[in-house]
GROMACS .gro file of C-alpha atoms in nm:
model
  386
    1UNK     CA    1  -6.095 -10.256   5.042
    2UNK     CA    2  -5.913  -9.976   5.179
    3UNK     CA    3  -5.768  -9.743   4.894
    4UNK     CA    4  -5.450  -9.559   4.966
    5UNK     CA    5  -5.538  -9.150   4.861
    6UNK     CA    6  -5.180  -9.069   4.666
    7UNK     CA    7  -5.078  -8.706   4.637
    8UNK     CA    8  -5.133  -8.547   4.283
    9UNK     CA    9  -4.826  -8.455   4.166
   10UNK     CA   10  -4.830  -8.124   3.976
   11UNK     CA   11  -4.614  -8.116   3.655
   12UNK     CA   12  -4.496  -7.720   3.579
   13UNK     CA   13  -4.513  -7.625   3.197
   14UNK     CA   14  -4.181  -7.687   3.063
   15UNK     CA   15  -4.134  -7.408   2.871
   16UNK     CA   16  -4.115  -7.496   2.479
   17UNK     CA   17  -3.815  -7.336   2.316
   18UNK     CA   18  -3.971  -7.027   2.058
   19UNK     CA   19  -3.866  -6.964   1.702
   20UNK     CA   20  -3.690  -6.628   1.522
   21UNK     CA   21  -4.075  -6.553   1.482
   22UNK     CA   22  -4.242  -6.649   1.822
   23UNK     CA   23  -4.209  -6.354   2.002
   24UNK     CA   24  -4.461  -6.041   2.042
   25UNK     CA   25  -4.444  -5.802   1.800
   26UNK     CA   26  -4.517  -5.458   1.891
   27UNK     CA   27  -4.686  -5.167   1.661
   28UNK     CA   28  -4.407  -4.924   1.695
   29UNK     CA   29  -4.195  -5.201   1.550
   30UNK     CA   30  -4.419  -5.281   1.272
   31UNK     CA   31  -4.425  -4.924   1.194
   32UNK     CA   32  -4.083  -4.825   1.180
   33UNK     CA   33  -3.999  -5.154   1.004
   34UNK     CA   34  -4.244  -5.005   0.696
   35UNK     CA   35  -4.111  -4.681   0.691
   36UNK     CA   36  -3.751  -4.828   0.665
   37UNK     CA   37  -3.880  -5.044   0.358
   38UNK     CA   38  -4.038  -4.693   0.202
   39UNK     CA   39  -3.693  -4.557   0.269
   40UNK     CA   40  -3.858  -4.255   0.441
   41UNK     CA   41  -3.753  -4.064   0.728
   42UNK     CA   42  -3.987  -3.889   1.038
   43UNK     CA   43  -3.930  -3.537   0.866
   44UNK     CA   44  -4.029  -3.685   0.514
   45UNK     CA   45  -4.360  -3.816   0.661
   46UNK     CA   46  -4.422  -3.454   0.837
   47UNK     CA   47  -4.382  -3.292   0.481
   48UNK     CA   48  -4.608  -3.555   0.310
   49UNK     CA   49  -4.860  -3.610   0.561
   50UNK     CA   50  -4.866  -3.256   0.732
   51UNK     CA   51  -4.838  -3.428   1.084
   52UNK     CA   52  -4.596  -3.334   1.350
   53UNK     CA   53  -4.239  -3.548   1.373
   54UNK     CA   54  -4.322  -3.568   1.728
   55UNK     CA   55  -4.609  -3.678   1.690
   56UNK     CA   56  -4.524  -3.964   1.443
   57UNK     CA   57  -4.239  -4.059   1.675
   58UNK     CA   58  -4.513  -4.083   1.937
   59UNK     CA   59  -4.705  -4.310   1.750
   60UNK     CA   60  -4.439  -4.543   1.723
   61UNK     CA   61  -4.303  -4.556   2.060
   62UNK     CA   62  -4.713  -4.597   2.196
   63UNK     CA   63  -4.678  -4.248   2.415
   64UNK     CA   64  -5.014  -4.075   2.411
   65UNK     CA   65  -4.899  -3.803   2.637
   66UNK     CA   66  -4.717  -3.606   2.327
   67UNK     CA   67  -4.977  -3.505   2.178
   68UNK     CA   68  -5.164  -3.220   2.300
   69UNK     CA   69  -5.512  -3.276   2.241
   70UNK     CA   70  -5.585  -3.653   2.273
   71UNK     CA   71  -5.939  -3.636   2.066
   72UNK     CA   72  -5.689  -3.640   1.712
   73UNK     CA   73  -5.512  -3.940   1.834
   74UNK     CA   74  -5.758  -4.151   1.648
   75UNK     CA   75  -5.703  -3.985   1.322
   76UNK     CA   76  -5.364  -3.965   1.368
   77UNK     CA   77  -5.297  -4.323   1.394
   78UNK     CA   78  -5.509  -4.440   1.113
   79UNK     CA   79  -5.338  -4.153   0.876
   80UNK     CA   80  -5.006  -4.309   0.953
   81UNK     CA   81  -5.072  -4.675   0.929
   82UNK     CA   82  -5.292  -4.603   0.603
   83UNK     CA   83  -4.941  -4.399   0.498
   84UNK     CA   84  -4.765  -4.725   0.562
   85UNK     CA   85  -4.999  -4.960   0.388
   86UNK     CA   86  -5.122  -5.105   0.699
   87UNK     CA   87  -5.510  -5.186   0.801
   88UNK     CA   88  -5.539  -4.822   0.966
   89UNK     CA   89  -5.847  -5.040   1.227
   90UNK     CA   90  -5.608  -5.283   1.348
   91UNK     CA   91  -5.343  -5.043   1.397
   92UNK     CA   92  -5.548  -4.818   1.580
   93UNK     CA   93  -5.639  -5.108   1.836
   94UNK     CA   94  -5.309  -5.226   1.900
   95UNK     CA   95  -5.209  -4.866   1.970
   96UNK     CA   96  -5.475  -4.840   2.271
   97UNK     CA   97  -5.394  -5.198   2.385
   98UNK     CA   98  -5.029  -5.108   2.407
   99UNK     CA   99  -5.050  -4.720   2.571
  100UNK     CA  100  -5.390  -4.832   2.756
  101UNK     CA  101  -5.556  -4.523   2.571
  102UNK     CA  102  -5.914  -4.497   2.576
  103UNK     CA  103  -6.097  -4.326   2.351
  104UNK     CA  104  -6.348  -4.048   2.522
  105UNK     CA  105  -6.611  -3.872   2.433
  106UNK     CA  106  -6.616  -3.536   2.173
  107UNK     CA  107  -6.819  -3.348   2.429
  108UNK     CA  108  -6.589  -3.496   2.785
  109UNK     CA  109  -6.321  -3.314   2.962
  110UNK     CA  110  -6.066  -3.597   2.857
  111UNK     CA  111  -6.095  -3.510   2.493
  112UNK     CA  112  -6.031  -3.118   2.508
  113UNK     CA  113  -5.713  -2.998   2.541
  114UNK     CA  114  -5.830  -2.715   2.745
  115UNK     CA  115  -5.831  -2.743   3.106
  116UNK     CA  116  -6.073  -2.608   3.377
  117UNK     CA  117  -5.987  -2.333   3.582
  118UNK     CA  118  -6.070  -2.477   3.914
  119UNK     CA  119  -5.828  -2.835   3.872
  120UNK     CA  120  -5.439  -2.745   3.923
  121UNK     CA  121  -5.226  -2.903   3.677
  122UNK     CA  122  -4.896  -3.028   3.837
  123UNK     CA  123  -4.644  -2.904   3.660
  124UNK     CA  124  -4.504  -3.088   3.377
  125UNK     CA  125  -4.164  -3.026   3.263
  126UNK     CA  126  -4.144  -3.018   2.906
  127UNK     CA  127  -3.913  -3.269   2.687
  128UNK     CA  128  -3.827  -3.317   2.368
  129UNK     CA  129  -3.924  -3.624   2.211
  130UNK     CA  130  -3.636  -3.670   1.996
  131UNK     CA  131  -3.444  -3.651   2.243
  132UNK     CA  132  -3.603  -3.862   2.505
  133UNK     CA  133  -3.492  -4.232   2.617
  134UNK     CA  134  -3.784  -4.355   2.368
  135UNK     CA  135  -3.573  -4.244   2.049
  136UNK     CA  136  -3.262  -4.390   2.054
  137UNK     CA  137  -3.258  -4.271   1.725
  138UNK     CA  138  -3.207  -3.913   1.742
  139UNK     CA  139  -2.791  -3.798   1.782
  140UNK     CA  140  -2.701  -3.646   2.103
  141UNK     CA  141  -2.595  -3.269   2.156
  142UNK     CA  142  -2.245  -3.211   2.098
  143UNK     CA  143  -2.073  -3.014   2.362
  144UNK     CA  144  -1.873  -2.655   2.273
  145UNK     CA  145  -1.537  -2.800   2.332
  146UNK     CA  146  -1.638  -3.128   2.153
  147UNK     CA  147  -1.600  -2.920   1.823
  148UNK     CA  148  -1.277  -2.778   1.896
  149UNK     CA  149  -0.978  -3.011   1.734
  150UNK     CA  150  -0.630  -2.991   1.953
  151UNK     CA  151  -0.509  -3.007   1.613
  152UNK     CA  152  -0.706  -2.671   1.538
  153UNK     CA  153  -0.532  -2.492   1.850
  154UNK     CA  154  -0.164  -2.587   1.763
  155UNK     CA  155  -0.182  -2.472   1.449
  156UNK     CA  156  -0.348  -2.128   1.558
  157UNK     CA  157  -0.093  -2.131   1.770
  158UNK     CA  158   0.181  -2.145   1.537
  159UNK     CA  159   0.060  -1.928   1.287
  160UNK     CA  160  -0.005  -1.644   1.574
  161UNK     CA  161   0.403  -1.774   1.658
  162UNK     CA  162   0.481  -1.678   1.336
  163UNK     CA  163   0.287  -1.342   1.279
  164UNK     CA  164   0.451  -1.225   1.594
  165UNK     CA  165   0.843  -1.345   1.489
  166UNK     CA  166   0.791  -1.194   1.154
  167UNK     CA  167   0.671  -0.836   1.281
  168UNK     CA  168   0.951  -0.867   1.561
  169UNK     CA  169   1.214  -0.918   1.265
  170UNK     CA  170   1.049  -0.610   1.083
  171UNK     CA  171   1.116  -0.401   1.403
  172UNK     CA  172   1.417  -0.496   1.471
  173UNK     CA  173   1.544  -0.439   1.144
  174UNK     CA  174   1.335  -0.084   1.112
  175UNK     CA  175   1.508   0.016   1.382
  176UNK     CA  176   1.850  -0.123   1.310
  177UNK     CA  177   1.801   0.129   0.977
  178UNK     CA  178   1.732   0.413   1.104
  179UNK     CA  179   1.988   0.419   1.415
  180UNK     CA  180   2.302   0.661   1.358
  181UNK     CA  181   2.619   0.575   1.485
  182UNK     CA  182   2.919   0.755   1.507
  183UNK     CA  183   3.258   0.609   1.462
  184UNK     CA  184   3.577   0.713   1.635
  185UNK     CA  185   3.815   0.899   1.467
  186UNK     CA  186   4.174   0.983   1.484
  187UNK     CA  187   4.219   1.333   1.450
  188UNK     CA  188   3.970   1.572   1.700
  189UNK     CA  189   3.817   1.796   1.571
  190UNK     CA  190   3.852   2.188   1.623
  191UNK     CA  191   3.557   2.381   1.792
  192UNK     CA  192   3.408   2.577   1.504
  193UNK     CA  193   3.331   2.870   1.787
  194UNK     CA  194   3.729   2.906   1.755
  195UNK     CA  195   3.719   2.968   1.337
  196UNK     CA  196   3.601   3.353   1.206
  197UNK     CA  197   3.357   3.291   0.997
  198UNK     CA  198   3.486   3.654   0.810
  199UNK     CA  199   3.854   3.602   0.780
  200UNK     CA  200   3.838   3.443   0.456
  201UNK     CA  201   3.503   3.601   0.290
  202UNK     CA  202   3.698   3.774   0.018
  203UNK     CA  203   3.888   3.457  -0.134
  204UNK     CA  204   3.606   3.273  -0.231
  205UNK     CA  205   3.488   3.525  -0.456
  206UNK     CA  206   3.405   3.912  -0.506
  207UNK     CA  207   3.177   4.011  -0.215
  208UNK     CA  208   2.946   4.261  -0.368
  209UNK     CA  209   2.902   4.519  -0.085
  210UNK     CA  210   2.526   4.623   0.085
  211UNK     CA  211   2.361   4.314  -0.109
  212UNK     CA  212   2.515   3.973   0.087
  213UNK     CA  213   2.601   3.862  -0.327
  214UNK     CA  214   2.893   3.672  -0.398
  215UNK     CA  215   2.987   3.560  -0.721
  216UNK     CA  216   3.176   3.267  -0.813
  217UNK     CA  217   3.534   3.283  -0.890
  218UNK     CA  218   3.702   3.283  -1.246
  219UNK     CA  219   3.857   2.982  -1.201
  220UNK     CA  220   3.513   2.775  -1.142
  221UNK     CA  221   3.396   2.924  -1.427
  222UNK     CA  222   3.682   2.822  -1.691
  223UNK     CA  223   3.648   2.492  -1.568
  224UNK     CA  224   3.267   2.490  -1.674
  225UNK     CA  225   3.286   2.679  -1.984
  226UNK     CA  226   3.608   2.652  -2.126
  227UNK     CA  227   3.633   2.590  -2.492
  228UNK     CA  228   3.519   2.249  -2.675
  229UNK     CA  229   3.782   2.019  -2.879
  230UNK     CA  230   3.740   2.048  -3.242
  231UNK     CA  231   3.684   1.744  -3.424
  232UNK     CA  232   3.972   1.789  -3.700
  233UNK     CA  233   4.260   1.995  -3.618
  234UNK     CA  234   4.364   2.312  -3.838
  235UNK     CA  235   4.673   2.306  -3.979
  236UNK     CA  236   4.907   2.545  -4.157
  237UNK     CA  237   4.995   2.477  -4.530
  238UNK     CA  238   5.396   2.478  -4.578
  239UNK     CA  239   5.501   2.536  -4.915
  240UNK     CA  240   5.935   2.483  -4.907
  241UNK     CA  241   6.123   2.205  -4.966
  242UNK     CA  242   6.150   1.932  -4.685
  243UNK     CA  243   6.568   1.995  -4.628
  244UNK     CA  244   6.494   2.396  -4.606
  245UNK     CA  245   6.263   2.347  -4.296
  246UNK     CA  246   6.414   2.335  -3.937
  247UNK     CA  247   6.215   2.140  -3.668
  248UNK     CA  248   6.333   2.393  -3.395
  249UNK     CA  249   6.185   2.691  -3.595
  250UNK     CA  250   5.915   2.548  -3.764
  251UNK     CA  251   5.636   2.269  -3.673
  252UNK     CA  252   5.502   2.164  -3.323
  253UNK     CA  253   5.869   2.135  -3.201
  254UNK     CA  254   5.951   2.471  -3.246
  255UNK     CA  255   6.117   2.607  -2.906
  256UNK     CA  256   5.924   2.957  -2.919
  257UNK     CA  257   5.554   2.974  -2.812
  258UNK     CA  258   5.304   3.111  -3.065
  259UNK     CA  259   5.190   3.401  -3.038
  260UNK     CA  260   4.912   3.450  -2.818
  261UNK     CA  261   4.605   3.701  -2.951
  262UNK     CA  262   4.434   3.958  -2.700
  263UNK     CA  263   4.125   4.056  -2.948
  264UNK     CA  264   3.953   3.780  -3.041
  265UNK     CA  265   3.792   4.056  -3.238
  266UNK     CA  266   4.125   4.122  -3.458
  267UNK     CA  267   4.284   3.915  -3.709
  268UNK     CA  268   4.475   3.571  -3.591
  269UNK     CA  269   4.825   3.584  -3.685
  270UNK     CA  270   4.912   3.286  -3.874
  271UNK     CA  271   5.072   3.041  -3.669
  272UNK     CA  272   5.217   2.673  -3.743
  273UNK     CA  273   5.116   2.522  -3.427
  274UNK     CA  274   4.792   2.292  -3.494
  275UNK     CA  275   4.481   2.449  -3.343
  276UNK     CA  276   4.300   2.153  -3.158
  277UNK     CA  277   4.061   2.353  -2.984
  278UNK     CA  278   3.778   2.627  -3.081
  279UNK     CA  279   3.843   3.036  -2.963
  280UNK     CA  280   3.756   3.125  -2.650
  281UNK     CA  281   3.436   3.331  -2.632
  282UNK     CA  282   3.501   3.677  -2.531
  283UNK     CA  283   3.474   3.783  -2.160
  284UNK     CA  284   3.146   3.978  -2.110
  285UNK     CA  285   3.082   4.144  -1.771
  286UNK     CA  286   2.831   4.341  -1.621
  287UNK     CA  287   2.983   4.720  -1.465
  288UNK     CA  288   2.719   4.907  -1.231
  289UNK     CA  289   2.858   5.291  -1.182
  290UNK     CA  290   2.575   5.352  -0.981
  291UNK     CA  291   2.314   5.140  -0.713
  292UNK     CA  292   2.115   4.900  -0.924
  293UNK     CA  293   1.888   4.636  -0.871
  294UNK     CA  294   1.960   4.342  -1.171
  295UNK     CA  295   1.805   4.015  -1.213
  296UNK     CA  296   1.948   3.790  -1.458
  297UNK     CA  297   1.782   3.447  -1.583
  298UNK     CA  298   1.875   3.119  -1.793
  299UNK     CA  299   1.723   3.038  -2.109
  300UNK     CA  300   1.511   2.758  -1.907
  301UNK     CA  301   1.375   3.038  -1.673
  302UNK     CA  302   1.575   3.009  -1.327
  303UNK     CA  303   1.718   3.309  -1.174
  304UNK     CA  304   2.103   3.296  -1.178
  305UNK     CA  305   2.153   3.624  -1.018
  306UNK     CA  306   1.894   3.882  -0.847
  307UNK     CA  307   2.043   4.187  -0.607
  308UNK     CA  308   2.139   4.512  -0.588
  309UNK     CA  309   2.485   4.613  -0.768
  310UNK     CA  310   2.679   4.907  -0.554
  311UNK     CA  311   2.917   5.136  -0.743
  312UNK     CA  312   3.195   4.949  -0.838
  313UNK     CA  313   3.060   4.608  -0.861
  314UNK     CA  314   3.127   4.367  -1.156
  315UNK     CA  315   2.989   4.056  -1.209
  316UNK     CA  316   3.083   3.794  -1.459
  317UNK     CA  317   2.813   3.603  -1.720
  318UNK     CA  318   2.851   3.312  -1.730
  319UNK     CA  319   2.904   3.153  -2.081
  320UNK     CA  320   2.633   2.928  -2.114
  321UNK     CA  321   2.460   2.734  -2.468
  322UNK     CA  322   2.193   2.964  -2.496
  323UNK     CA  323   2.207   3.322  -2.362
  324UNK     CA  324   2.109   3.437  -2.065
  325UNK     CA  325   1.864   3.757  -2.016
  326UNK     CA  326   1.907   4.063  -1.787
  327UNK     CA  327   1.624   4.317  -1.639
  328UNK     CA  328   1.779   4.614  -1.464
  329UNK     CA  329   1.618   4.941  -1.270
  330UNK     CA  330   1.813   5.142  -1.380
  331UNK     CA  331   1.908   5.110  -1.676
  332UNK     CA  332   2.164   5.395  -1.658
  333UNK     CA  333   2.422   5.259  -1.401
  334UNK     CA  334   2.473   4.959  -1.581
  335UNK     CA  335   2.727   4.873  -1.870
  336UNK     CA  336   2.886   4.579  -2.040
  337UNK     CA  337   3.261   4.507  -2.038
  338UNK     CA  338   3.373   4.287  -2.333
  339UNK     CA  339   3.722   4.162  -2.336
  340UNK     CA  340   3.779   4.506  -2.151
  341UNK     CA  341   3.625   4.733  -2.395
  342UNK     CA  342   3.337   4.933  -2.196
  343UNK     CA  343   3.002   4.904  -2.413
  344UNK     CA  344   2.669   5.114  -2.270
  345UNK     CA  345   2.499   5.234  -2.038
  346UNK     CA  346   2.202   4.959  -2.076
  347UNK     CA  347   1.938   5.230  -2.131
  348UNK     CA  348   1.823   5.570  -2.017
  349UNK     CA  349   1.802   5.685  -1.686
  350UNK     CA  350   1.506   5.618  -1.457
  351UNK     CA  351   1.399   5.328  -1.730
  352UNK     CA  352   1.389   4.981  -1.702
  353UNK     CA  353   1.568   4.728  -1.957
  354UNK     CA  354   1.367   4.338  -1.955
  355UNK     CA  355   1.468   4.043  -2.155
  356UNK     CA  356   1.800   4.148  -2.278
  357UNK     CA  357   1.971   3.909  -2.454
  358UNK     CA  358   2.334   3.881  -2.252
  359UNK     CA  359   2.592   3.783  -2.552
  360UNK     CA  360   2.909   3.967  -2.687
  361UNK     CA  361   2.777   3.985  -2.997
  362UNK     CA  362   2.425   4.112  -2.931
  363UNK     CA  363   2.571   4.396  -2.676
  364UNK     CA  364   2.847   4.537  -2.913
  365UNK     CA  365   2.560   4.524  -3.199
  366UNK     CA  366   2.315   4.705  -2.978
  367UNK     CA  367   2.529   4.974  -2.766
  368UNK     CA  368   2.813   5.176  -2.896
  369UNK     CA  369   3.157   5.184  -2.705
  370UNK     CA  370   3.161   5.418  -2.429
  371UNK     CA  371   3.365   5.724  -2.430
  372UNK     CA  372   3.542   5.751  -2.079
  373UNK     CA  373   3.508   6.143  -2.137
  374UNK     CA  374   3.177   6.177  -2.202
  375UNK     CA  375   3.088   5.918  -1.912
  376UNK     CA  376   3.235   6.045  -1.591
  377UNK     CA  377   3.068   5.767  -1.360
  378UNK     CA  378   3.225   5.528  -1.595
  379UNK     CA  379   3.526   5.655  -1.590
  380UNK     CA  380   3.566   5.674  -1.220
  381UNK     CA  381   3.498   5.344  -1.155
  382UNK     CA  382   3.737   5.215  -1.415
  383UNK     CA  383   4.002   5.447  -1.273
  384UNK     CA  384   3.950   5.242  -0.920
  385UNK     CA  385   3.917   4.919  -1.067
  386UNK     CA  386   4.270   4.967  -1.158
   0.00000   0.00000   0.00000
């Protein structure tokens, strides 16, 4: 009986679908999947276990070739699974079945880290293992410009914009201040070249000759010292009956002027005109006969006049609250009109006469009246005064 040989027909493995649990799992995975659950991170483990981040990141990813000296791989690897609760053994294998490390010898080359002197090393470029492609982990490096916002720069920019605008302003406006302009007139004026400066230097006041003084006319001075209103008026008593008295001879309506006094010093003549002001004080003046030098100061200590006094000379004080005081060379050439009576000379001759007190009353208290025959400088220059 002939048998027919059939061909054996090979059936491939169909391959059985796998579960959420079939596939290989890997140490590094186991690892970092207890360290999640402990809530720790690869610098927490370096602080508790006194092992490198690197090197715990090696562990993980099955890399042997961090660590410098391969103969504390062993201890290493059981440290860190006995960290994580894990059978430090068992971890150990699966580490050397997954990076194919082998452990060698204490005494062999392979388990030094130094090298010998006569086998080249190729050189190895070194890399960071955070930031390798086996720690997807670790953050990138930002770039410089990364940082920078374009918000950031606009609004540098318009602050710097507005620095600038507001010191512009500030400028402008310092400069607009301070520039001087000169408006146009109608009239032009004269060239001052064409005035002389001496044709009027004897109406302002009385030069005093060989001392450039001038003092200041009468007229400035009555308007700065002339007598204060008084606060009630003095009146005249009339004693007549009202029909006897004429308005146009007696009262304010009277047509004749009262009489006016010269001598303040002598008595008032009655008058019926109301007196609404006080008496003048009487008109003191200063009469050098001879060259003098005179200073004369305010109560508050500020010169008011300081030069030399030529023959002739006469200078008005001014009537002031509280006196004024004189110093004079020589005391000799200098006397004291008051209300045109001559009163002097202010001392001896050759002396000098400090801190007297310039007021009528002081001067005609002090110093008798001056005899015109007796002094003949005195009388000369009274003689060409008139």
């Amino acid at each position: 009986m002939i048998r027919r040989r059939t061909p054996r027909i090979v059936e491939d493995p169909q391959a059985e679908p796998k579960g959420f649990d079939a596939f290989e799992l890997r140490l590094g995975d186991a690892m970092r999947g207890e360290r999640a659950t402990m809530g720790k991170s690869l610098l927490d483990v370096q602080r508790e276990l006194r092992i490198k981040a690197s090197y715990i990141a090696a562990i993980e990813n099955a890399d042997p070739t961090a660590f410098d000296t391969p103969g504390f791989i062993a201890g290493y690897v059981r440290s860190y699974a006995r960290y994580l609760g894990m059978d430090p053994d068992q971890a150990f294998a699966d580490f050397c079945r997954e990076s194919g490390f082998a452990t060698a010898h204490g005494m062999s080359a392979e388990a030094s880290s130094i090298r010998k002197k006569d086998v080249v090393a190729a050189p190895v470029k070194a890399r960071d293992p955070f930031m390798g492609s086996n720690t997807p982990f670790a953050p990138a490096r930002e770039g410089f410009l990364s940082r920078i916002e374009p918000g950031a720069i606009g609004s540098a920019m318009v602050l710097m914009l507005l620095i600038g605008s507001i010191g512009f302003g500030g400028y402008t406006v310092l400069n607009e201040v301070q520039r001087v302009r000169l408006a146009p007139v109608e009239n032009t004026p004269d060239v001052l070249a064409d005035l002389d400066p001496l044709a009027n230097r004897v109406q302002g006041g009385q030069q005093v000759a060989g001392a450039g003084l001038q003092t200041p006319q009468a007229e400035a001075l009555d308007r700065l010292y002339r007598p204060q209103a008084l606060d009630v008026p003095v009146m005249v008593a009339r004693d007549a009956p009202i029909s006897t008295l004429d308005p146009d001879e007696v009262g304010s309506f009277q047509s004749v002027a009262p009489v006016q006094v010269a001598d303040a010093a002598s008595p008032r003549e009655p008058s019926s005109v109301p007196q609404v002001v006080e008496q003048a004080a009487p008109e003191l003046q200063m009469v050098a006969v001879r060259p003098a030098w005179v200073r004369v100061r305010s109560a508050d200590g500020s010169v008011i006049f300081e030069g030399i006094m030529e023959a002739g000379d006469r200078w008005t004080v001014p009537q002031t609250e509280d006196p004024a005081t004189l110093r004079v060379g020589e005391s000799s050439a200098i006397y004291f009109a008051v209300n045109g009576q001559h009163y002097g000379p202010a001392g001896t001759r050759g002396t000098v006469t400090s801190n007297l007190s310039l007021t009528a009353e002081n001067l005609t208290a002090t110093y008798t009246l001056a005899d015109l025959t007796s002094h003949q400088d005195l009388a000369r220059t009274v003689a060409q005064a008139d």
